[in-house]
XYZ file of C-alpha atoms in Angstrom:
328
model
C 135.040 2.971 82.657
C 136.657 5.696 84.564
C 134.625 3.961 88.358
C 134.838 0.223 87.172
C 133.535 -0.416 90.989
C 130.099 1.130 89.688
C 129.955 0.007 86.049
C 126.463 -0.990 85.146
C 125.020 -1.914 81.898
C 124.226 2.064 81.153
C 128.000 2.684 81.268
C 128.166 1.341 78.111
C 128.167 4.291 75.264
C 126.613 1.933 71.981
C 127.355 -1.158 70.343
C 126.924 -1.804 66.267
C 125.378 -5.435 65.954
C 122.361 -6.200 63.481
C 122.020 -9.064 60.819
C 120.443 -6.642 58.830
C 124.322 -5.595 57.757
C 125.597 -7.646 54.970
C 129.423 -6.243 55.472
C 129.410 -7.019 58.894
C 132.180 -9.898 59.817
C 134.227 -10.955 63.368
C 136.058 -8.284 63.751
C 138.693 -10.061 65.024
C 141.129 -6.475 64.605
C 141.554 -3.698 67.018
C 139.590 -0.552 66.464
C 141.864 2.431 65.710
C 140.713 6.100 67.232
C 141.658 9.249 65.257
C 140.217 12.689 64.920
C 138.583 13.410 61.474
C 139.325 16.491 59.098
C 135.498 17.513 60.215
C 136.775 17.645 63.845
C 134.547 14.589 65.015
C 136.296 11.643 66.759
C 135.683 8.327 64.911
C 136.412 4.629 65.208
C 138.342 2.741 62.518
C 137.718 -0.734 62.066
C 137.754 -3.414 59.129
C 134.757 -5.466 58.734
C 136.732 -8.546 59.562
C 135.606 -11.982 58.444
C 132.783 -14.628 57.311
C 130.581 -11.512 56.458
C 127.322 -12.478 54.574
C 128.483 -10.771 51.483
C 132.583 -11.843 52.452
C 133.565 -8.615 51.066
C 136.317 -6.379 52.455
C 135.019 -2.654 53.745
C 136.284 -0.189 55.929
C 133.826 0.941 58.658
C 134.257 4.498 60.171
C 131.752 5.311 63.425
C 131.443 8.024 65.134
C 133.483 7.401 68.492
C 130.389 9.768 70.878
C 127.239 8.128 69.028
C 128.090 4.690 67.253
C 126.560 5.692 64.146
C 128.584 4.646 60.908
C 130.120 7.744 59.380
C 130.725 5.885 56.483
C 131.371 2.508 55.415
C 134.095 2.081 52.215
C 133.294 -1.597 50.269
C 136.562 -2.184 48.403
C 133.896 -4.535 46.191
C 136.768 -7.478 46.337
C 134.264 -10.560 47.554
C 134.758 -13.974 48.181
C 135.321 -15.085 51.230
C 137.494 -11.830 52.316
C 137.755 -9.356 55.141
C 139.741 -6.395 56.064
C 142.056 -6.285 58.478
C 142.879 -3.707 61.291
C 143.815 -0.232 59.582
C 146.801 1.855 59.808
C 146.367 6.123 60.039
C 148.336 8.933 58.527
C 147.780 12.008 60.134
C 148.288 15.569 59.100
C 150.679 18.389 60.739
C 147.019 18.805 62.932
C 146.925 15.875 64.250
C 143.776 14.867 62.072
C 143.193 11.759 59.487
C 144.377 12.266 56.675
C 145.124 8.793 54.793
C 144.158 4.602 55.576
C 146.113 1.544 54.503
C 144.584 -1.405 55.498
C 145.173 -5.338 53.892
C 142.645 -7.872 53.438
C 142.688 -11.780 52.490
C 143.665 -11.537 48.464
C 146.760 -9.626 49.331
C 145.609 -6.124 48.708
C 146.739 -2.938 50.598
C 144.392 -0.686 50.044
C 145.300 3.280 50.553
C 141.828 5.400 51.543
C 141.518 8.835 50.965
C 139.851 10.636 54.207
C 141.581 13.899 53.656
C 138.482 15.935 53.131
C 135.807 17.432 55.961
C 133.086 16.237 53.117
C 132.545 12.550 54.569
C 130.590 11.712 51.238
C 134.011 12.236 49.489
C 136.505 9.841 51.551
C 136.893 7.143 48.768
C 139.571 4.581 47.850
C 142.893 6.129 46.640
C 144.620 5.490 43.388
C 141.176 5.443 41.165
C 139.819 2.593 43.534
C 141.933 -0.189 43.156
C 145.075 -1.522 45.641
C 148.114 0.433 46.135
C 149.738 -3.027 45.791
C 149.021 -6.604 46.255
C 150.971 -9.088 47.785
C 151.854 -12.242 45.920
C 154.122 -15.063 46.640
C 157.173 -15.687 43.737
C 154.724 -17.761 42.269
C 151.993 -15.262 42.101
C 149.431 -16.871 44.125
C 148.202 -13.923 46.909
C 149.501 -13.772 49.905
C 146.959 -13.142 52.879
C 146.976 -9.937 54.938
C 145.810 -9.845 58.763
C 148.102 -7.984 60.349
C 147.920 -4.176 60.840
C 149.848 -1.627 58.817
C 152.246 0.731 60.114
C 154.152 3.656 58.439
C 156.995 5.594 58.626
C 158.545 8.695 56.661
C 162.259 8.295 55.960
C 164.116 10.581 57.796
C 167.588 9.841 56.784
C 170.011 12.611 55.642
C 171.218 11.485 52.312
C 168.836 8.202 51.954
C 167.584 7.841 47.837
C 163.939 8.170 49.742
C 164.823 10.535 52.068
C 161.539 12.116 53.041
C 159.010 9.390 51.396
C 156.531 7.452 53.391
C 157.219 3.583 53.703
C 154.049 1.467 54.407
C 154.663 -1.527 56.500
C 153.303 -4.702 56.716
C 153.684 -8.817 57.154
C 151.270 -11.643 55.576
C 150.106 -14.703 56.777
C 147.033 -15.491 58.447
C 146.641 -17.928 62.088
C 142.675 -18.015 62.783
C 141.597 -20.350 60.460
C 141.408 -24.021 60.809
C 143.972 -24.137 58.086
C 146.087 -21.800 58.222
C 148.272 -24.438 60.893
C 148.654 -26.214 57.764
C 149.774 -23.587 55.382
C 153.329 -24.093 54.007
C 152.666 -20.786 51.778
C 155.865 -18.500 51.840
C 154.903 -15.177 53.309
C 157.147 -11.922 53.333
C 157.803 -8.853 55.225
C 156.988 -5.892 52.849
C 158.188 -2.155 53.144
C 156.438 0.281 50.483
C 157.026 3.361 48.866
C 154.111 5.118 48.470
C 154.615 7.865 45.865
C 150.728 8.219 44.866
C 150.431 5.605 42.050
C 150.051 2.307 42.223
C 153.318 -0.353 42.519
C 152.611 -3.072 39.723
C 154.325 -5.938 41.218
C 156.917 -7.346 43.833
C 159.710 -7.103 41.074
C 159.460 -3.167 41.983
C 161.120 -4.586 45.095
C 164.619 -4.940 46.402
C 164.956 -8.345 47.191
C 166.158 -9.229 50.998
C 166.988 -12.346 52.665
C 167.911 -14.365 55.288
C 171.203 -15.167 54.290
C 173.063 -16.363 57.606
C 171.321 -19.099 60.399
C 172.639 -20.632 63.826
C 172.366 -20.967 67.415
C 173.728 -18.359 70.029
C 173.609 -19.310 73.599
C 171.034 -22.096 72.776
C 168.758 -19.957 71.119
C 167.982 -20.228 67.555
C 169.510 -17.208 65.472
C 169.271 -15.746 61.928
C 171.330 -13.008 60.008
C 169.908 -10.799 57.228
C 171.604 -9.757 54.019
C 173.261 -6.352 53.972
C 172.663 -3.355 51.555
C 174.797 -2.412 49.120
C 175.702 1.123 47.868
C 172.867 2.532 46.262
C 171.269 -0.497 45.638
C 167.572 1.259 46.944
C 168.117 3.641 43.951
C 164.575 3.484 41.642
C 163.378 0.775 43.765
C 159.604 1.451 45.435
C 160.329 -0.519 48.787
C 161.853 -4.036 49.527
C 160.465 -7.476 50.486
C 161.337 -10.550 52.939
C 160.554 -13.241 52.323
C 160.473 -15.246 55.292
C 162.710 -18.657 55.250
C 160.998 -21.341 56.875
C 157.874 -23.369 55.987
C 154.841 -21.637 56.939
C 156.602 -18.668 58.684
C 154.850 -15.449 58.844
C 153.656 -12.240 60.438
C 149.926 -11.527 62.041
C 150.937 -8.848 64.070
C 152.177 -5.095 63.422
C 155.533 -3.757 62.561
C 156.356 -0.715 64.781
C 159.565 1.473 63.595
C 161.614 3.225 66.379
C 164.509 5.504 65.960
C 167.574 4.545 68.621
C 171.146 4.431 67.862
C 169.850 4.016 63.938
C 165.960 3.518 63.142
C 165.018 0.047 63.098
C 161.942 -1.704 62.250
C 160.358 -4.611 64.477
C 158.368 -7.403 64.147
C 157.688 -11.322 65.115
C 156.867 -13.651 63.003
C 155.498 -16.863 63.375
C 155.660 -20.556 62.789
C 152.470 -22.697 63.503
C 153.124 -26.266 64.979
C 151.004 -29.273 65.110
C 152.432 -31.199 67.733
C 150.689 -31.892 71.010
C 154.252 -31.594 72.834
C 154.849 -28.041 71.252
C 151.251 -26.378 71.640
C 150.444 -23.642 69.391
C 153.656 -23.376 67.923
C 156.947 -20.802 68.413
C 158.312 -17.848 66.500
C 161.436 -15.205 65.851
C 161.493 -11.697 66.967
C 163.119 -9.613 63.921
C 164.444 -6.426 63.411
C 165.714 -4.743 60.549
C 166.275 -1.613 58.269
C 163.346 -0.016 58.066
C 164.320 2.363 55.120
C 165.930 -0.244 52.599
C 164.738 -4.443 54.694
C 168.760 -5.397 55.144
C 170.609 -6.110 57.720
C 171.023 -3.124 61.065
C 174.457 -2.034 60.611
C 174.337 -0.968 64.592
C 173.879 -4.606 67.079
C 170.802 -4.645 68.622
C 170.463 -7.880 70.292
C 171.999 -8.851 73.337
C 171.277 -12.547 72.721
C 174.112 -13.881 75.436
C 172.363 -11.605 77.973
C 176.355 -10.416 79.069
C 175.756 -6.759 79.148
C 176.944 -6.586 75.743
C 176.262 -6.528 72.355
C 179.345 -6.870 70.642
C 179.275 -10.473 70.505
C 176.042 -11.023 69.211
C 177.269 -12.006 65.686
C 176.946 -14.750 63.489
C 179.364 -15.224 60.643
C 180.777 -11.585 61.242
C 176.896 -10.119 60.968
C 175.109 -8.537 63.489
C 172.050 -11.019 64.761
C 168.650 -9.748 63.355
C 166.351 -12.429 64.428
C 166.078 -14.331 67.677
C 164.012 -17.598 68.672
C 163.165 -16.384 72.498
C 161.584 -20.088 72.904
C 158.617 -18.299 74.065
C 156.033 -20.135 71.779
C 154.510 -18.075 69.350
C 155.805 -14.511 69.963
C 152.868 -11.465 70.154
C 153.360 -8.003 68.528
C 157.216 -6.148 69.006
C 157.055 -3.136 70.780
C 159.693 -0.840 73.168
């Protein structure tokens, strides 16, 4: 694409489309590039959805030819897809480890570590780092990408452990509009071994909600002393009927790191099309409440202000409809 005023049809480097792949869904993620321990440049990509076989499998293709390096079934069917994957790379620069979620509320950690291709399996003897259930234990659907981050703070219980990312919810099906389901906002500890449930979790909320300057506004609890001590991560769960997040977290450090991310709220009502949505930002190392502020709701030049019953504001309505993916 590099002289889009002479792209012709033989611009275009290879396609993969054939019904004689089972796996094959809508892709309806984003393909992630990353250099391979073998040195080759690849193409990471869940299957996506309404596959023949409705499995969820990780495709790999080489990014120069198209061929498929390797496809990794996950062997969970029925009426599933994975979503768009999230890369660890090494000290090189190369692929080293990839989390991706699917529809049963799996996050699945793949091993990729090795230049033998035939050897890049599922982590953790094959089955899901963790899976996602409501309090009620009915799975929580994954379409959003995965993000990490390793915790770099001095003195932190984790200090140096990698936190895994990621929302639930799902907004491309008929109905999904529907879905009153609670979803949550999920940051993981991955230690190598599996995490057995959500009560592994430190439990965050939203424990303050009001208007600022006409704009819907939430607060979210604060930690405690110590309180991450033996846990393996947090979770969110988001407040409001059929809340939730389809798009990726993304982690930044500034005055102290933070983690970003919108969530959702579907609306059926022809006078609010679509629906609208917060924009959030917490802790990314322990899901509570920044300690720094970091909106400037009242758009004054400062962000003093920008409190709600003595807490920092964590999570804005911009009145924007639904709200894409958070980034700086």
């Amino acid at each position: 694409v590099t002289t889009p005023s002479s792209f012709t049809g033989s611009n275009v480097l290879w396609e993969y489309i054939t019904n004689a792949d089972p796996d094959l869904g809508y892709m309806l993620g984003r393909p992630v590039l990353a250099k391979m321990k073998n040195d080759r440049w690849a193409v990471l990509i869940g299957n996506g959805y309404n596959s023949t076989d409705g499995k969820a499998v990780l495709y790999i293709f080489d990014l120069a030819t198209g061929s498929v390096i390797r496809k990794i079934d996950t062997g969970v069917a029925g009426d599933n897809g994975l979503s768009t994957p999230g890369v660890r790379f090494d000290t090189d620069g190369k692929a080293m480890t990839v989390y991706a979620g699917d529809l049963k509320g799996n996050i699945w950690e793949f091993d990729v570590s090795s230049t033998n291709t035939s050897t890049w399996v599922i982590s953790n003897s094959g089955v899901p780092l963790f899976q996602a259930e409501d309090s009620s234990g009915t799975p929580q659907p994954i379409t959003a990408p995965i993000t990490m981050a390793v915790n770099a703070v001095s003195g932190d219980p984790h200090y140096g452990k990698l936190f895994v990312y990621v929302g639930t919810g799902s907004d491309f099906q008929i109905a999904d509009a529907s879905s009153t389901q609670t979803q949550t906002w999920y940051g993981l500890i991955d230690e190598g071994s599996v995490i057995p449930s959500r009560d592994e979790l430190i439990t965050r909320t939203v424990s303050i909600t009001g208007t600022l300057s006409g704009k819907p506004v939430r607060a979210f609890s604060a930690a405690t002393a110590g309180d991450m001590t033996g846990m393996k991560g947090f979770k969110l769960d988001l407040p409001e009927s059929g809340e939730r997040i389809v798009t990726a977290a993304n982690y930044y450090k500034l005055a102290e790191p933070v983690l970003i991310a919108s969530s959702l709220v579907p609306v059926i009502d022809v006078c609010e099309p679509g629906g609208r949505g917060y924009l959030n930002a917490i802790n990314p190392f322990n899901g509570a409440r920044l300690t720094k502020p970091f909106f400037d709701v009242t758009d004054n030049g400062s962000f003093t202000d920008d409190v709600l019953g003595g807490a920092n504001i964590g999570s804005v309505d911009l009145g924007v409809g639904k709200p894409g993916e958070s980034i700086l």
